[in-house]
PDB file of C-alpha atoms in Angstrom:
ATOM      1  CA  MET Q   1     -85.073-192.303-156.505  1.00  0.00           C
ATOM      2  CA  LEU Q   2     -88.682-190.411-156.678  1.00  0.00           C
ATOM      3  CA  SER Q   3     -88.459-188.335-160.134  1.00  0.00           C
ATOM      4  CA  ARG Q   4     -88.099-184.711-159.316  1.00  0.00           C
ATOM      5  CA  GLN Q   5     -90.983-182.159-160.312  1.00  0.00           C
ATOM      6  CA  LEU Q   6     -90.659-178.158-159.777  1.00  0.00           C
ATOM      7  CA  MET Q   7     -93.653-176.999-159.854  1.00  0.00           C
ATOM      8  CA  ALA Q   8     -93.589-172.645-159.546  1.00  0.00           C
ATOM      9  CA  ILE Q   9     -95.771-169.932-159.799  1.00  0.00           C
ATOM     10  CA  SER Q  10     -93.197-167.135-159.484  1.00  0.00           C
ATOM     11  CA  PHE Q  11     -95.051-162.935-158.732  1.00  0.00           C
ATOM     12  CA  ALA Q  12     -93.013-160.096-158.699  1.00  0.00           C
ATOM     13  CA  CYS Q  13     -93.644-156.271-157.892  1.00  0.00           C
ATOM     14  CA  TYR Q  14     -91.803-153.597-157.218  1.00  0.00           C
ATOM     15  CA  PHE Q  15     -91.349-150.600-154.833  1.00  0.00           C
ATOM     16  CA  LEU Q  16     -88.937-147.946-153.275  1.00  0.00           C
ATOM     17  CA  ILE Q  17     -86.651-148.380-150.691  1.00  0.00           C
ATOM     18  CA  SER Q  18     -85.298-144.573-149.494  1.00  0.00           C
ATOM     19  CA  LYS Q  19     -81.524-144.369-149.439  1.00  0.00           C
ATOM     20  CA  GLY Q  20     -80.338-141.010-148.087  1.00  0.00           C
ATOM     21  CA  GLU Q  21     -82.240-139.104-150.697  1.00  0.00           C
ATOM     22  CA  ARG Q  22     -81.757-141.436-153.679  1.00  0.00           C
ATOM     23  CA  ALA Q  23     -83.731-144.744-153.864  1.00  0.00           C
ATOM     24  CA  THR Q  24     -84.073-147.841-155.605  1.00  0.00           C
ATOM     25  CA  VAL Q  25     -86.138-150.452-157.058  1.00  0.00           C
ATOM     26  CA  ARG Q  26     -85.899-153.508-155.251  1.00  0.00           C
ATOM     27  CA  PRO Q  27     -88.351-156.956-156.785  1.00  0.00           C
ATOM     28  CA  ALA Q  28     -89.918-158.867-154.337  1.00  0.00           C
ATOM     29  CA  SER Q  29     -90.819-162.382-155.537  1.00  0.00           C
ATOM     30  CA  VAL Q  30     -92.907-165.319-154.763  1.00  0.00           C
ATOM     31  CA  ARG Q  31     -92.661-169.226-155.189  1.00  0.00           C
ATOM     32  CA  VAL Q  32     -94.941-171.772-154.553  1.00  0.00           C
ATOM     33  CA  THR Q  33     -92.944-174.858-155.032  1.00  0.00           C
ATOM     34  CA  SER Q  34     -92.815-178.857-154.816  1.00  0.00           C
ATOM     35  CA  ASP Q  35     -89.439-180.194-155.290  1.00  0.00           C
ATOM     36  CA  GLU Q  36     -90.570-184.189-155.202  1.00  0.00           C
ATOM     37  CA  ILE Q  37     -93.774-185.918-155.496  1.00  0.00           C
ATOM     38  CA  PRO Q  38     -95.020-187.060-151.727  1.00  0.00           C
ATOM     39  CA  VAL Q  39     -95.473-190.928-151.791  1.00  0.00           C
ATOM     40  CA  VAL Q  40     -97.868-193.107-149.337  1.00  0.00           C
ATOM     41  CA  GLY Q  41     -96.111-195.085-147.365  1.00  0.00           C
ATOM     42  CA  TYR Q  42     -92.912-192.970-146.790  1.00  0.00           C
ATOM     43  CA  SER Q  43     -92.678-191.268-143.527  1.00  0.00           C
ATOM     44  CA  GLU Q  44     -92.722-187.157-143.073  1.00  0.00           C
ATOM     45  CA  PHE Q  45     -92.556-185.564-146.591  1.00  0.00           C
ATOM     46  CA  THR Q  46     -92.354-181.630-147.062  1.00  0.00           C
ATOM     47  CA  LEU Q  47     -95.643-181.736-149.230  1.00  0.00           C
ATOM     48  CA  VAL Q  48     -94.822-177.709-150.858  1.00  0.00           C
ATOM     49  CA  THR Q  49     -93.268-174.616-149.835  1.00  0.00           C
ATOM     50  CA  CYS Q  50     -94.141-170.751-150.217  1.00  0.00           C
ATOM     51  CA  THR Q  51     -90.871-168.281-150.527  1.00  0.00           C
ATOM     52  CA  ALA Q  52     -91.223-164.610-150.552  1.00  0.00           C
ATOM     53  CA  SER Q  53     -87.853-163.382-152.035  1.00  0.00           C
ATOM     54  CA  ARG Q  54     -86.015-160.336-151.311  1.00  0.00           C
ATOM     55  CA  SER Q  55     -88.365-158.108-149.552  1.00  0.00           C
ATOM     56  CA  GLN Q  56     -87.783-155.086-146.901  1.00  0.00           C
ATOM     57  CA  PRO Q  57     -89.018-155.470-144.422  1.00  0.00           C
ATOM     58  CA  ALA Q  58     -89.305-159.063-144.369  1.00  0.00           C
ATOM     59  CA  ALA Q  59     -92.493-160.453-145.916  1.00  0.00           C
ATOM     60  CA  GLN Q  60     -95.321-162.008-143.230  1.00  0.00           C
ATOM     61  CA  VAL Q  61     -96.735-165.667-145.103  1.00  0.00           C
ATOM     62  CA  SER Q  62     -98.770-168.095-143.999  1.00  0.00           C
ATOM     63  CA  TRP Q  63    -101.432-170.764-145.109  1.00  0.00           C
ATOM     64  CA  HIS Q  64    -105.159-171.476-145.403  1.00  0.00           C
ATOM     65  CA  LEU Q  65    -105.122-175.274-145.016  1.00  0.00           C
ATOM     66  CA  GLY Q  66    -108.815-176.351-145.659  1.00  0.00           C
ATOM     67  CA  THR Q  67    -109.029-179.884-144.849  1.00  0.00           C
ATOM     68  CA  LEU Q  68    -105.261-180.463-143.830  1.00  0.00           C
ATOM     69  CA  ILE Q  69    -105.333-177.921-141.086  1.00  0.00           C
ATOM     70  CA  ASP Q  70    -105.158-181.104-138.294  1.00  0.00           C
ATOM     71  CA  SER Q  71    -102.816-183.348-140.742  1.00  0.00           C
ATOM     72  CA  VAL Q  72    -100.056-181.013-141.836  1.00  0.00           C
ATOM     73  CA  LYS Q  73     -97.147-178.563-140.178  1.00  0.00           C
ATOM     74  CA  VAL Q  74     -96.056-175.316-140.433  1.00  0.00           C
ATOM     75  CA  LEU Q  75     -92.382-174.418-140.588  1.00  0.00           C
ATOM     76  CA  THR Q  76     -90.913-170.952-141.257  1.00  0.00           C
ATOM     77  CA  SER Q  77     -87.911-169.842-141.712  1.00  0.00           C
ATOM     78  CA  THR Q  78     -86.348-165.764-142.243  1.00  0.00           C
ATOM     79  CA  VAL Q  79     -83.468-165.374-143.687  1.00  0.00           C
ATOM     80  CA  LYS Q  80     -81.873-161.747-143.852  1.00  0.00           C
ATOM     81  CA  HIS Q  81     -79.214-160.918-146.654  1.00  0.00           C
ATOM     82  CA  LEU Q  82     -76.298-158.184-146.647  1.00  0.00           C
ATOM     83  CA  ASP Q  83     -78.571-155.926-148.816  1.00  0.00           C
ATOM     84  CA  GLY Q  84     -81.041-155.723-145.716  1.00  0.00           C
ATOM     85  CA  THR Q  85     -83.429-157.938-147.835  1.00  0.00           C
ATOM     86  CA  TYR Q  86     -85.458-160.470-146.655  1.00  0.00           C
ATOM     87  CA  THR Q  87     -86.011-164.013-147.417  1.00  0.00           C
ATOM     88  CA  VAL Q  88     -89.135-165.697-145.557  1.00  0.00           C
ATOM     89  CA  THR Q  89     -89.634-169.468-146.447  1.00  0.00           C
ATOM     90  CA  SER Q  90     -92.621-171.180-145.305  1.00  0.00           C
ATOM     91  CA  SER Q  91     -93.063-175.422-146.235  1.00  0.00           C
ATOM     92  CA  LEU Q  92     -95.915-177.700-144.719  1.00  0.00           C
ATOM     93  CA  SER Q  93     -94.943-181.038-143.745  1.00  0.00           C
ATOM     94  CA  GLY Q  94     -96.808-184.221-143.118  1.00  0.00           C
ATOM     95  CA  VAL Q  95     -97.311-188.288-143.956  1.00  0.00           C
ATOM     96  CA  PRO Q  96     -98.491-188.244-147.042  1.00  0.00           C
ATOM     97  CA  THR Q  97    -101.623-190.218-147.302  1.00  0.00           C
ATOM     98  CA  VAL Q  98    -104.184-190.672-150.372  1.00  0.00           C
ATOM     99  CA  GLU Q  99    -106.759-188.508-148.785  1.00  0.00           C
ATOM    100  CA  MET Q 100    -104.589-185.478-149.081  1.00  0.00           C
ATOM    101  CA  ASN Q 101    -103.701-186.222-152.673  1.00  0.00           C
ATOM    102  CA  GLN Q 102    -105.488-182.918-154.396  1.00  0.00           C
ATOM    103  CA  GLN Q 103    -106.189-181.163-151.630  1.00  0.00           C
ATOM    104  CA  HIS Q 104    -106.352-177.875-151.710  1.00  0.00           C
ATOM    105  CA  VAL Q 105    -104.596-175.293-149.821  1.00  0.00           C
ATOM    106  CA  GLN Q 106    -103.450-171.322-150.030  1.00  0.00           C
ATOM    107  CA  CYS Q 107     -99.943-170.302-149.667  1.00  0.00           C
ATOM    108  CA  VAL Q 108    -100.844-165.722-148.622  1.00  0.00           C
ATOM    109  CA  VAL Q 109     -98.304-163.040-148.603  1.00  0.00           C
ATOM    110  CA  ARG Q 110     -98.706-160.143-147.377  1.00  0.00           C
ATOM    111  CA  HIS Q 111     -96.415-156.868-147.475  1.00  0.00           C
ATOM    112  CA  SER Q 112     -96.734-153.185-147.702  1.00  0.00           C
ATOM    113  CA  THR Q 113     -96.156-154.059-151.628  1.00  0.00           C
ATOM    114  CA  LEU Q 114     -98.546-156.526-151.833  1.00  0.00           C
ATOM    115  CA  LYS Q 115    -101.435-159.744-151.166  1.00  0.00           C
ATOM    116  CA  LEU Q 116    -101.220-162.889-152.815  1.00  0.00           C
ATOM    117  CA  GLU Q 117    -102.911-165.702-152.090  1.00  0.00           C
ATOM    118  CA  ILE Q 118    -102.000-168.598-154.379  1.00  0.00           C
ATOM    119  CA  ASP Q 119    -103.343-172.162-155.087  1.00  0.00           C
ATOM    120  CA  HIS Q 120    -101.716-174.786-155.037  1.00  0.00           C
ATOM    121  CA  ASN Q 121    -103.447-178.679-155.081  1.00  0.00           C
ATOM    122  CA  ILE Q 122    -101.083-181.414-153.048  1.00  0.00           C
ATOM    123  CA  VAL Q 123    -100.116-184.854-155.133  1.00  0.00           C
ATOM    124  CA  VAL Q 124     -99.643-187.719-153.583  1.00  0.00           C
ATOM    125  CA  HIS Q 125     -98.547-190.753-155.199  1.00  0.00           C
ATOM    126  CA  TYR Q 126     -99.983-194.307-153.761  1.00  0.00           C
ATOM    127  CA  PRO Q 127    -100.387-197.876-155.671  1.00  0.00           C
ATOM    128  CA  PRO Q 128    -103.623-199.625-156.067  1.00  0.00           C
ATOM    129  CA  GLN Q 129    -105.756-198.602-153.428  1.00  0.00           C
ATOM    130  CA  LEU Q 130    -109.048-200.035-154.649  1.00  0.00           C
ATOM    131  CA  VAL Q 131    -110.089-202.164-157.128  1.00  0.00           C
ATOM    132  CA  SER Q 132    -113.342-202.819-158.757  1.00  0.00           C
ATOM    133  CA  VAL Q 133    -114.845-205.085-161.836  1.00  0.00           C
ATOM    134  CA  THR Q 134    -117.963-203.155-162.902  1.00  0.00           C
ATOM    135  CA  PRO Q 135    -119.768-204.111-166.079  1.00  0.00           C
ATOM    136  CA  LEU Q 136    -119.420-202.767-169.484  1.00  0.00           C
ATOM    137  CA  GLU Q 137    -122.148-199.692-170.593  1.00  0.00           C
ATOM    138  CA  ASN Q 138    -124.002-200.819-173.683  1.00  0.00           C
ATOM    139  CA  PHE Q 139    -122.273-203.948-174.481  1.00  0.00           C
ATOM    140  CA  TYR Q 140    -124.043-205.583-176.596  1.00  0.00           C
ATOM    141  CA  SER Q 141    -124.826-209.117-174.606  1.00  0.00           C
ATOM    142  CA  SER Q 142    -124.081-207.396-171.540  1.00  0.00           C
ATOM    143  CA  HIS Q 143    -121.528-209.876-170.259  1.00  0.00           C
ATOM    144  CA  GLY Q 144    -118.532-207.469-170.687  1.00  0.00           C
ATOM    145  CA  TYR Q 145    -116.524-206.314-167.994  1.00  0.00           C
ATOM    146  CA  GLN Q 146    -114.109-203.584-167.155  1.00  0.00           C
ATOM    147  CA  CYS Q 147    -111.073-203.321-164.241  1.00  0.00           C
ATOM    148  CA  GLU Q 148    -110.884-200.079-163.272  1.00  0.00           C
ATOM    149  CA  ALA Q 149    -108.070-198.874-159.960  1.00  0.00           C
ATOM    150  CA  ASP Q 150    -107.763-196.031-157.640  1.00  0.00           C
ATOM    151  CA  ALA Q 151    -104.374-195.048-158.112  1.00  0.00           C
ATOM    152  CA  ASN Q 152    -102.047-192.311-158.668  1.00  0.00           C
ATOM    153  CA  PRO Q 153    -100.311-192.147-161.124  1.00  0.00           C
ATOM    154  CA  ALA Q 154    -103.005-194.414-162.807  1.00  0.00           C
ATOM    155  CA  ALA Q 155    -102.585-198.284-163.318  1.00  0.00           C
ATOM    156  CA  THR Q 156     -99.934-199.007-166.616  1.00  0.00           C
ATOM    157  CA  HIS Q 157    -100.998-202.511-166.636  1.00  0.00           C
ATOM    158  CA  PHE Q 158    -103.897-204.621-165.937  1.00  0.00           C
ATOM    159  CA  SER Q 159    -103.722-208.803-166.111  1.00  0.00           C
ATOM    160  CA  TRP Q 160    -106.202-211.415-165.423  1.00  0.00           C
ATOM    161  CA  HIS Q 161    -106.626-214.956-164.363  1.00  0.00           C
ATOM    162  CA  ARG Q 162    -109.564-217.456-163.340  1.00  0.00           C
ATOM    163  CA  MET Q 163    -109.419-219.171-160.058  1.00  0.00           C
ATOM    164  CA  ASN Q 164    -107.950-222.667-160.108  1.00  0.00           C
ATOM    165  CA  GLN Q 165    -108.269-222.581-163.792  1.00  0.00           C
ATOM    166  CA  ALA Q 166    -107.409-221.610-167.039  1.00  0.00           C
ATOM    167  CA  ILE Q 167    -109.056-219.001-169.244  1.00  0.00           C
ATOM    168  CA  PRO Q 168    -109.746-220.784-172.599  1.00  0.00           C
ATOM    169  CA  ASP Q 169    -109.244-218.115-175.123  1.00  0.00           C
ATOM    170  CA  GLU Q 170    -111.852-219.429-177.826  1.00  0.00           C
ATOM    171  CA  SER Q 171    -114.756-218.133-175.475  1.00  0.00           C
ATOM    172  CA  ILE Q 172    -113.552-215.492-173.226  1.00  0.00           C
ATOM    173  CA  LYS Q 173    -111.553-212.147-174.742  1.00  0.00           C
ATOM    174  CA  VAL Q 174    -109.137-210.093-172.595  1.00  0.00           C
ATOM    175  CA  GLU Q 175    -108.000-206.577-173.675  1.00  0.00           C
ATOM    176  CA  GLY Q 176    -106.164-204.842-170.766  1.00  0.00           C
ATOM    177  CA  ASN Q 177    -108.337-203.786-168.301  1.00  0.00           C
ATOM    178  CA  LYS Q 178    -111.278-205.499-170.068  1.00  0.00           C
ATOM    179  CA  LEU Q 179    -113.005-208.824-170.086  1.00  0.00           C
ATOM    180  CA  TYR Q 180    -115.381-210.389-172.470  1.00  0.00           C
ATOM    181  CA  PHE Q 181    -117.265-213.811-172.618  1.00  0.00           C
ATOM    182  CA  LEU Q 182    -117.514-215.122-176.220  1.00  0.00           C
ATOM    183  CA  LYS Q 183    -119.915-217.661-175.102  1.00  0.00           C
ATOM    184  CA  LEU Q 184    -122.269-217.898-172.037  1.00  0.00           C
ATOM    185  CA  THR Q 185    -122.342-221.927-170.976  1.00  0.00           C
ATOM    186  CA  PRO Q 186    -122.025-222.577-167.077  1.00  0.00           C
ATOM    187  CA  ASP Q 187    -118.330-224.322-167.919  1.00  0.00           C
ATOM    188  CA  LEU Q 188    -117.151-220.719-167.673  1.00  0.00           C
ATOM    189  CA  SER Q 189    -118.666-220.153-163.814  1.00  0.00           C
ATOM    190  CA  GLY Q 190    -115.883-218.920-161.462  1.00  0.00           C
ATOM    191  CA  LEU Q 191    -114.356-216.508-159.853  1.00  0.00           C
ATOM    192  CA  TYR Q 192    -111.982-213.630-162.474  1.00  0.00           C
ATOM    193  CA  ILE Q 193    -109.221-211.924-160.985  1.00  0.00           C
ATOM    194  CA  CYS Q 194    -108.149-208.801-162.078  1.00  0.00           C
ATOM    195  CA  ASN Q 195    -104.531-207.362-161.154  1.00  0.00           C
ATOM    196  CA  ALA Q 196    -103.777-203.836-161.381  1.00  0.00           C
ATOM    197  CA  SER Q 197    -100.276-202.309-161.193  1.00  0.00           C
ATOM    198  CA  ASN Q 198     -98.303-199.156-161.178  1.00  0.00           C
ATOM    199  CA  LYS Q 199     -94.759-198.052-160.758  1.00  0.00           C
ATOM    200  CA  TYR Q 200     -95.935-198.064-156.634  1.00  0.00           C
ATOM    201  CA  GLY Q 201     -97.444-201.521-156.427  1.00  0.00           C
ATOM    202  CA  ALA Q 202    -100.516-203.617-157.235  1.00  0.00           C
ATOM    203  CA  GLY Q 203    -104.028-204.635-155.404  1.00  0.00           C
ATOM    204  CA  PHE Q 204    -106.616-206.449-157.555  1.00  0.00           C
ATOM    205  CA  GLY Q 205    -110.487-207.394-157.988  1.00  0.00           C
ATOM    206  CA  SER Q 206    -112.467-209.829-158.608  1.00  0.00           C
ATOM    207  CA  LEU Q 207    -115.338-210.921-160.385  1.00  0.00           C
ATOM    208  CA  TYR Q 208    -117.544-214.566-159.469  1.00  0.00           C
ATOM    209  CA  TRP Q 209    -119.764-214.852-163.130  1.00  0.00           C
ATOM    210  CA  HIS Q 210    -122.536-218.037-163.039  1.00  0.00           C
ATOM    211  CA  LYS Q 211    -123.827-218.779-166.636  1.00  0.00           C
ATOM    212  CA  GLY Q 212    -123.087-215.379-167.468  1.00  0.00           C
ATOM    213  CA  GLU Q 213    -124.804-213.383-164.886  1.00  0.00           C
ATOM    214  CA  LYS Q 214    -122.222-211.300-162.291  1.00  0.00           C
ATOM    215  CA  MET Q 215    -122.736-213.007-158.676  1.00  0.00           C
ATOM    216  CA  GLU Q 216    -120.452-210.885-156.941  1.00  0.00           C
ATOM    217  CA  ASP Q 217    -117.850-207.900-157.219  1.00  0.00           C
ATOM    218  CA  ASN Q 218    -114.985-207.884-154.327  1.00  0.00           C
ATOM    219  CA  HIS Q 219    -111.743-205.802-153.970  1.00  0.00           C
ATOM    220  CA  SER Q 220    -108.001-205.876-151.712  1.00  0.00           C
ATOM    221  CA  GLU Q 221    -104.749-204.866-152.267  1.00  0.00           C
ATOM    222  CA  LEU Q 222    -101.924-206.964-152.702  1.00  0.00           C
TER     223      LEU Q 222
END
């Protein structure tokens, strides 16, 4: 079951509603919420919801979608309450993709009493999509490498292995996502694989090392 996350931004304003000769004050509130985090690989999902509650007349709710204009659907509904006020709910739904992560949208609420433009960044979770092995900067012998993964949340586990051979402890040091060649001898030449994973899956990147020189860097998914 996906972890539940609630992000809400609330605004309130007050306006007068005439009732005979008396006037009553009623709040109009706006919230932007994301109840569950979408995960790549799932079907259509509610990405974010904007709600304008208890206004009279009903507020107008729309979206500025930016780059997501062709990727999401807008679903809007209006409920009239017994006291004569209205709640308008507008949601963005779509199939979660890696490209959606951190894309900016804006909920726009218009009413005679207010106009709000509320920013929101879409959050999408996904397993490692790109795993790369690159040289460590300023490493004294130029033969230290680090494994990096494009994943959300960030990869939490890294492991290394050498294709068809064991990694010799006396010649190579492994520290998490880092690999250090302590000796530069021909017998260490070969293909080294880094596996990176988070709770949604894993990916791997590779390094072909030959006589102390990085020859090839590949990446893939598991």
